[in-house]
Short mmCIF file of C-alpha atoms in Angstrom, two decimals:
data_model
loop_
_atom_site.label_atom_id
_atom_site.label_comp_id
_atom_site.label_asym_id
_atom_site.label_seq_id
_atom_site.Cartn_x
_atom_site.Cartn_y
_atom_site.Cartn_z
CA MET A 16 -68.30 -12.01 25.52
CA ASN A 17 -67.18 -15.45 26.74
CA THR A 18 -66.07 -15.91 30.35
CA VAL A 19 -63.13 -18.13 31.32
CA LEU A 20 -62.46 -19.43 34.81
CA LEU A 21 -58.65 -19.49 34.99
CA THR A 22 -57.34 -21.39 38.00
CA GLY A 23 -53.83 -20.59 39.15
CA ILE A 24 -53.83 -17.16 37.51
CA SER A 25 -50.94 -15.94 39.68
CA GLY A 26 -48.56 -18.59 38.32
CA TYR A 27 -45.88 -18.23 35.64
CA ILE A 28 -48.07 -19.65 32.87
CA GLY A 29 -51.28 -18.31 34.41
CA LEU A 30 -50.25 -14.65 34.17
CA HIS A 31 -49.27 -14.99 30.51
CA SER A 32 -52.54 -16.80 29.80
CA ALA A 33 -54.56 -14.09 31.57
CA LYS A 34 -52.81 -11.44 29.48
CA GLN A 35 -53.58 -13.22 26.21
CA LEU A 36 -57.19 -13.98 27.21
CA LEU A 37 -57.93 -10.38 28.18
CA GLU A 38 -56.26 -9.06 25.03
CA ALA A 39 -58.38 -11.51 22.97
CA GLY A 40 -61.58 -10.05 24.48
CA TYR A 41 -62.45 -12.71 27.05
CA THR A 42 -63.81 -11.96 30.50
CA VAL A 43 -61.48 -13.66 32.97
CA ARG A 44 -62.30 -14.96 36.43
CA GLY A 45 -58.97 -15.84 38.00
CA THR A 46 -58.49 -17.98 41.08
CA VAL A 47 -55.89 -17.37 43.79
CA ARG A 48 -55.21 -18.76 47.25
CA SER A 49 -55.37 -15.33 48.90
CA GLN A 50 -56.61 -11.83 48.06
CA THR A 51 -53.05 -10.56 48.50
CA LYS A 52 -52.10 -12.73 45.52
CA GLY A 53 -55.09 -11.34 43.67
CA GLN A 54 -53.86 -7.77 44.03
CA GLU A 55 -50.40 -8.85 42.85
CA VAL A 56 -52.00 -10.35 39.73
CA ARG A 57 -53.89 -7.15 38.97
CA ASN A 58 -50.80 -5.01 39.55
CA THR A 59 -48.63 -7.26 37.37
CA LEU A 60 -51.07 -7.23 34.47
CA THR A 61 -51.57 -3.47 34.73
CA ALA A 62 -47.77 -2.96 34.71
CA ALA A 63 -47.69 -5.05 31.52
CA SER A 64 -50.17 -2.61 29.91
CA VAL A 65 -53.10 -5.05 30.09
CA ASP A 66 -56.60 -3.62 30.55
CA THR A 67 -58.01 -5.45 33.59
CA LYS A 68 -61.58 -4.12 33.51
CA ASN A 69 -62.82 -7.59 32.48
CA LEU A 70 -60.84 -9.36 35.21
CA THR A 71 -62.27 -10.56 38.51
CA ILE A 72 -60.45 -12.48 41.22
CA VAL A 73 -61.87 -15.25 43.40
CA GLU A 74 -60.28 -17.12 46.29
CA LEU A 75 -60.19 -20.92 45.95
CA ASP A 76 -58.25 -23.80 47.45
CA LEU A 77 -57.43 -27.03 45.60
CA THR A 78 -58.02 -29.00 48.81
CA SER A 79 -61.43 -27.55 49.70
CA ASP A 80 -64.87 -27.74 48.03
CA ARG A 81 -65.71 -24.24 49.19
CA GLY A 82 -66.44 -21.71 46.46
CA TRP A 83 -65.88 -23.86 43.36
CA ASP A 84 -69.51 -23.97 42.19
CA ASP A 85 -69.92 -20.20 42.56
CA ALA A 86 -66.63 -19.57 40.75
CA ALA A 87 -67.67 -21.66 37.74
CA LYS A 88 -71.23 -20.32 37.56
CA GLY A 89 -71.82 -18.39 34.33
CA CYS A 90 -68.51 -19.42 32.79
CA ASP A 91 -68.27 -20.68 29.21
CA PHE A 92 -64.84 -22.27 29.64
CA VAL A 93 -62.50 -23.43 32.38
CA MET A 94 -58.72 -23.30 32.04
CA HIS A 95 -57.38 -25.39 34.90
CA MET A 96 -53.72 -24.60 35.58
CA ALA A 97 -53.54 -24.61 39.38
CA SER A 98 -51.37 -27.44 40.69
CA PRO A 99 -48.44 -27.58 43.13
CA PHE A 100 -45.07 -27.53 41.33
CA VAL A 101 -41.87 -28.42 43.16
CA ILE A 102 -38.95 -30.56 42.02
CA ALA A 103 -38.12 -31.75 45.53
CA ASN A 104 -39.78 -34.99 46.59
CA PRO A 105 -41.82 -34.16 49.73
CA LYS A 106 -41.62 -36.37 52.82
CA ASP A 107 -45.27 -37.23 52.27
CA PRO A 108 -46.01 -37.85 48.54
CA GLN A 109 -49.69 -37.05 49.11
CA ALA A 110 -48.73 -33.44 49.89
CA LEU A 111 -48.28 -33.07 46.10
CA ILE A 112 -50.53 -35.80 44.74
CA THR A 113 -53.73 -35.05 46.68
CA PRO A 114 -54.10 -31.36 45.73
CA ALA A 115 -53.18 -32.11 42.10
CA VAL A 116 -55.74 -34.91 41.68
CA ASP A 117 -58.49 -33.52 43.91
CA GLY A 118 -58.03 -30.01 42.54
CA SER A 119 -58.52 -31.24 38.98
CA LEU A 120 -61.66 -33.14 39.96
CA ARG A 121 -63.06 -30.13 41.84
CA ALA A 122 -62.54 -27.96 38.75
CA LEU A 123 -64.20 -30.54 36.50
CA ARG A 124 -67.17 -31.15 38.80
CA ALA A 125 -67.81 -27.41 39.15
CA ALA A 126 -67.46 -26.94 35.38
CA LYS A 127 -69.90 -29.75 34.67
CA LYS A 128 -72.44 -28.37 37.15
CA ALA A 129 -72.15 -24.90 35.60
CA GLY A 130 -72.74 -26.19 32.06
CA VAL A 131 -69.25 -25.25 30.86
CA LYS A 132 -68.60 -26.15 27.21
CA ARG A 133 -64.96 -27.14 27.47
CA VAL A 134 -62.20 -27.52 30.05
CA VAL A 135 -58.60 -27.01 29.00
CA LEU A 136 -56.35 -28.79 31.50
CA THR A 137 -52.66 -28.02 31.95
CA SER A 138 -50.76 -31.27 32.30
CA SER A 139 -47.07 -31.88 31.51
CA VAL A 140 -45.00 -33.94 29.13
CA LEU A 141 -43.87 -35.68 32.32
CA SER A 142 -47.19 -37.53 32.23
CA MET A 143 -46.05 -39.02 28.90
CA MET A 144 -42.26 -39.33 29.14
CA GLY A 145 -41.54 -39.57 32.85
CA SER A 146 -40.47 -43.22 32.84
CA MET A 147 -38.54 -43.09 29.53
CA LYS A 148 -34.84 -42.33 29.01
CA THR A 149 -34.33 -42.28 25.24
CA GLY A 150 -36.40 -42.27 22.06
CA THR A 151 -39.50 -40.30 21.10
CA PHE A 152 -42.73 -39.94 23.06
CA GLY A 153 -46.13 -38.82 21.81
CA PRO A 154 -49.67 -38.04 22.97
CA SER A 155 -50.58 -41.73 23.22
CA ASP A 156 -47.83 -42.45 25.77
CA TRP A 157 -48.32 -42.57 29.53
CA THR A 158 -45.72 -42.52 32.29
CA ASP A 159 -45.33 -45.66 34.37
CA ILE A 160 -45.51 -44.13 37.85
CA ASP A 161 -44.09 -47.32 39.37
CA ALA A 162 -40.86 -47.13 37.37
CA PRO A 163 -37.61 -46.43 39.29
CA ASP A 164 -36.79 -42.79 40.16
CA VAL A 165 -40.10 -41.32 38.91
CA SER A 166 -40.49 -38.13 40.94
CA THR A 167 -43.49 -37.32 43.11
CA TYR A 168 -44.24 -34.31 40.93
CA THR A 169 -44.30 -36.53 37.82
CA LYS A 170 -46.66 -38.92 39.61
CA SER A 171 -48.93 -36.03 40.62
CA LYS A 172 -49.25 -34.73 37.05
CA THR A 173 -49.84 -38.21 35.62
CA LEU A 174 -52.47 -39.17 38.19
CA ALA A 175 -54.24 -35.80 37.95
CA GLU A 176 -54.53 -36.05 34.18
CA LYS A 177 -55.73 -39.65 34.30
CA ALA A 178 -58.36 -38.67 36.87
CA ALA A 179 -59.56 -35.89 34.55
CA TRP A 180 -59.92 -38.25 31.57
CA ASP A 181 -61.73 -40.81 33.72
CA PHE A 182 -64.17 -38.13 34.88
CA VAL A 183 -64.91 -36.87 31.37
CA ASN A 184 -65.16 -40.35 29.85
CA SER A 185 -67.65 -41.44 32.53
CA GLN A 186 -70.19 -38.76 31.51
CA GLU A 187 -73.59 -39.95 30.40
CA GLY A 188 -76.14 -38.35 28.08
CA ASP A 189 -75.82 -36.18 25.01
CA ASP A 190 -74.77 -32.88 26.63
CA GLN A 191 -71.20 -33.84 27.47
CA MET A 192 -68.50 -31.44 28.57
CA GLU A 193 -65.35 -31.46 26.44
CA LEU A 194 -61.78 -31.83 27.67
CA THR A 195 -58.56 -30.78 25.98
CA VAL A 196 -55.15 -31.29 27.58
CA ILE A 197 -52.10 -29.12 26.93
CA ALA A 198 -48.86 -30.77 28.10
CA PRO A 199 -45.93 -28.34 28.25
CA GLY A 200 -42.30 -29.42 28.27
CA GLY A 201 -39.68 -27.62 30.36
CA VAL A 202 -40.91 -24.03 30.38
CA PHE A 203 -38.67 -21.00 29.86
CA GLY A 204 -39.41 -17.48 28.66
CA PRO A 205 -39.53 -14.08 30.37
CA PRO A 206 -41.88 -13.83 33.37
CA LEU A 207 -44.69 -11.31 33.10
CA GLY A 208 -43.94 -9.82 36.51
CA ARG A 209 -40.96 -9.76 38.86
CA ASN A 210 -41.53 -13.13 40.51
CA ILE A 211 -38.66 -15.51 39.71
CA THR A 212 -39.26 -18.01 42.51
CA GLY A 213 -40.66 -20.72 40.18
CA GLN A 214 -38.49 -23.74 39.40
CA SER A 215 -37.27 -22.82 35.89
CA MET A 216 -36.81 -19.13 36.78
CA SER A 217 -35.02 -20.03 40.01
CA MET A 218 -32.66 -22.39 38.18
CA LEU A 219 -31.79 -19.77 35.58
CA ASP A 220 -31.36 -17.16 38.31
CA GLN A 221 -28.88 -19.42 40.10
CA MET A 222 -27.12 -20.17 36.82
CA LEU A 223 -26.65 -16.45 36.10
CA ARG A 224 -25.38 -15.80 39.62
CA GLY A 225 -22.79 -18.58 39.29
CA LYS A 226 -24.52 -20.60 42.02
CA LEU A 227 -24.91 -23.71 39.83
CA PRO A 228 -21.38 -25.09 39.36
CA MET A 229 -22.62 -28.20 37.54
CA VAL A 230 -25.75 -29.17 35.60
CA PRO A 231 -27.40 -32.59 35.25
CA LYS A 232 -26.90 -34.64 32.10
CA ALA A 233 -30.46 -34.46 30.81
CA ALA A 234 -32.12 -33.26 27.63
CA PHE A 235 -35.82 -33.22 26.77
CA PRO A 236 -38.26 -30.98 24.86
CA MET A 237 -38.58 -27.39 26.07
CA VAL A 238 -41.07 -24.60 25.34
CA ASP A 239 -41.53 -20.86 25.75
CA VAL A 240 -44.14 -19.74 28.27
CA ARG A 241 -45.70 -17.39 25.70
CA ASP A 242 -46.28 -20.34 23.37
CA VAL A 243 -47.84 -22.35 26.21
CA ALA A 244 -50.31 -19.54 26.92
CA LYS A 245 -51.09 -19.12 23.23
CA LEU A 246 -51.89 -22.81 22.79
CA HIS A 247 -54.16 -22.78 25.85
CA VAL A 248 -56.15 -19.84 24.49
CA GLN A 249 -56.49 -21.42 21.05
CA ALA A 250 -57.53 -24.74 22.62
CA LEU A 251 -60.64 -23.16 24.13
CA THR A 252 -62.41 -22.91 20.79
CA LEU A 253 -60.53 -25.04 18.24
CA PRO A 254 -63.13 -27.67 17.25
CA GLU A 255 -60.56 -30.36 16.43
CA ALA A 256 -58.93 -30.04 19.85
CA THR A 257 -61.68 -31.73 21.83
CA GLY A 258 -60.82 -35.02 23.50
CA LYS A 259 -57.10 -34.81 22.73
CA ARG A 260 -53.75 -34.40 24.46
CA PHE A 261 -51.35 -31.91 22.88
CA ILE A 262 -47.62 -31.66 23.40
CA ALA A 263 -46.59 -28.04 23.97
CA ALA A 264 -42.85 -28.51 23.49
CA SER A 265 -40.18 -28.66 20.84
CA ALA A 266 -39.63 -31.87 18.93
CA GLU A 267 -35.92 -31.91 19.67
CA PRO A 268 -34.37 -32.40 23.13
CA ASN A 269 -32.67 -29.46 24.84
CA GLY A 270 -30.54 -29.72 27.95
CA PHE A 271 -29.44 -27.54 30.82
CA GLN A 272 -25.92 -27.69 29.39
CA SER A 273 -27.03 -26.19 26.08
CA ALA A 274 -28.92 -23.44 27.96
CA ALA A 275 -25.74 -22.63 29.89
CA GLN A 276 -23.73 -22.58 26.64
CA PHE A 277 -26.16 -20.13 25.02
CA LEU A 278 -25.69 -17.84 28.01
CA LYS A 279 -21.89 -18.13 27.97
CA ASP A 280 -21.82 -17.40 24.23
CA GLU A 281 -23.86 -14.26 24.94
CA GLY A 282 -21.21 -13.08 27.41
CA TYR A 283 -22.77 -14.07 30.74
CA LYS A 284 -20.04 -15.02 33.26
CA GLY A 285 -22.03 -17.04 35.81
CA PRO A 286 -23.26 -20.14 33.92
CA SER A 287 -21.28 -23.38 34.02
CA THR A 288 -21.49 -26.09 31.36
CA ARG A 289 -19.85 -28.73 33.55
CA ILE A 290 -21.90 -31.93 33.75
CA ALA A 291 -22.57 -33.28 37.22
CA PRO A 292 -21.59 -36.97 37.50
CA ASP A 293 -24.60 -39.22 37.99
CA PHE A 294 -23.03 -40.87 41.04
CA LEU A 295 -22.72 -37.47 42.73
CA LEU A 296 -26.40 -36.66 42.22
CA ARG A 297 -27.38 -40.12 43.44
CA LEU A 298 -25.24 -39.60 46.53
CA MET A 299 -26.80 -36.17 47.12
CA ALA A 300 -30.27 -37.69 46.68
CA LYS A 301 -29.75 -39.68 49.88
CA PHE A 302 -29.76 -36.41 51.82
CA ASP A 303 -31.42 -33.84 49.54
CA ARG A 304 -35.07 -34.15 48.44
CA GLU A 305 -34.57 -31.81 45.47
CA ALA A 306 -31.70 -33.94 44.17
CA LYS A 307 -33.90 -37.01 44.65
CA GLY A 308 -36.62 -35.36 42.56
CA MET A 309 -34.11 -34.91 39.73
CA LEU A 310 -33.02 -38.57 39.57
CA GLY A 311 -35.62 -39.48 36.95
CA LEU A 312 -34.06 -36.97 34.54
CA LEU A 313 -30.53 -38.40 34.71
CA GLY A 314 -29.33 -39.67 31.35
CA MET A 315 -32.56 -38.61 29.68
CA HIS A 316 -32.33 -37.73 25.99
CA LEU A 317 -35.87 -37.60 24.62
CA SER A 318 -37.59 -36.16 21.57
CA SER A 319 -41.31 -35.52 21.18
CA ASN A 320 -43.79 -36.11 18.39
CA ASN A 321 -45.45 -32.68 18.42
CA SER A 322 -46.67 -32.89 14.81
CA GLU A 323 -50.38 -32.80 15.71
CA THR A 324 -49.91 -29.66 17.80
CA ARG A 325 -48.01 -27.91 15.04
CA GLU A 326 -50.52 -28.89 12.36
CA LEU A 327 -53.83 -28.27 14.17
CA PHE A 328 -52.76 -25.05 15.88
CA GLY A 329 -50.60 -23.77 13.02
CA TRP A 330 -47.84 -23.50 15.61
CA THR A 331 -44.19 -22.66 15.06
CA PRO A 332 -42.39 -22.85 18.42
CA ILE A 333 -40.22 -19.98 19.63
CA PRO A 334 -36.62 -21.32 19.36
CA PHE A 335 -35.12 -22.51 22.65
CA GLN A 336 -32.05 -20.28 22.30
CA GLN A 337 -34.25 -17.19 21.87
CA SER A 338 -36.34 -18.23 24.86
CA VAL A 339 -33.31 -18.74 27.11
CA LEU A 340 -31.67 -15.44 26.16
CA GLU A 341 -34.86 -13.41 26.55
CA THR A 342 -35.45 -15.07 29.92
CA ALA A 343 -31.92 -14.25 31.03
CA LYS A 344 -32.35 -10.61 30.03
CA ALA A 345 -35.56 -10.37 32.06
CA VAL A 346 -34.04 -12.12 35.09
CA LYS A 347 -30.95 -9.85 35.04
CA THR A 348 -33.27 -6.83 35.00
CA ILE A 349 -35.18 -8.19 38.00
CA GLN A 350 -31.91 -9.01 39.80
CA GLY A 351 -30.78 -5.44 39.24
CA LYS A 352 -33.91 -4.10 40.91
CA ALA A 353 -33.79 -6.55 43.83
#
């Protein structure tokens, strides 16, 4: 039975990945920042009818060396998902960039020392498309982090992924550890537990409550969280996946306006399809760090070349409309129990 070290198991994607790994027969060693989080993970998975007998929880910090070698010891694979995710630009950019980059390198160093076969790293399409506005991006593209309005989060994902490739490509000798990168688009889909504090869940929650009177004019490839988890699990053992970056997102762009329209068509009263004027968001960005973090998305209308992902993984993405509506149903249920 293969053992997977899954960093960031308590996250939105992490919980779905843990579920699929355990159901596929893997032993999972999940990392959390506190044991309280660890108990929440176990309770959430149990409530989702997942057998957790092959799950262990370890406490790790992206900014500390402590515990990483022991956590990776005896593992066959590492799935590195842990990374800070906030839209708002922090006052100090290194508050996001340092844990993202250093955390990735800590995971890779520990994996290498433990003799791990392959690391699957969660990146983002932002590391490919973050400095583009129109057209089609693919796995060979990289974001120019010095371009205007590129958010700190986008920079953190780009720099963390580049650091990972540099580490792997600098290996010497015949026994080299493999790296595969999965780069999700905007992630929707029902959460596994009741936590809707993440960015996409929080936005949809506000939309349903009528707290989002306008949405930004932006459209880019989206993906369902269940598909993201599925691709990560497949990437552990797919021979052709080694040394490649895979787009986990639709080919076509989807916007916040279309998400709101799907919800209105389904009878939800809260969502608004009004487009926020760019000048208003730019004005808000002078005073609001979250608005500033959104500036790079303004006017974006991007498609992706996800053909290699679809072909190698035999993947047919869950349609965005289905993802949005199933997410809304789950969020409304959680709101009702709040």
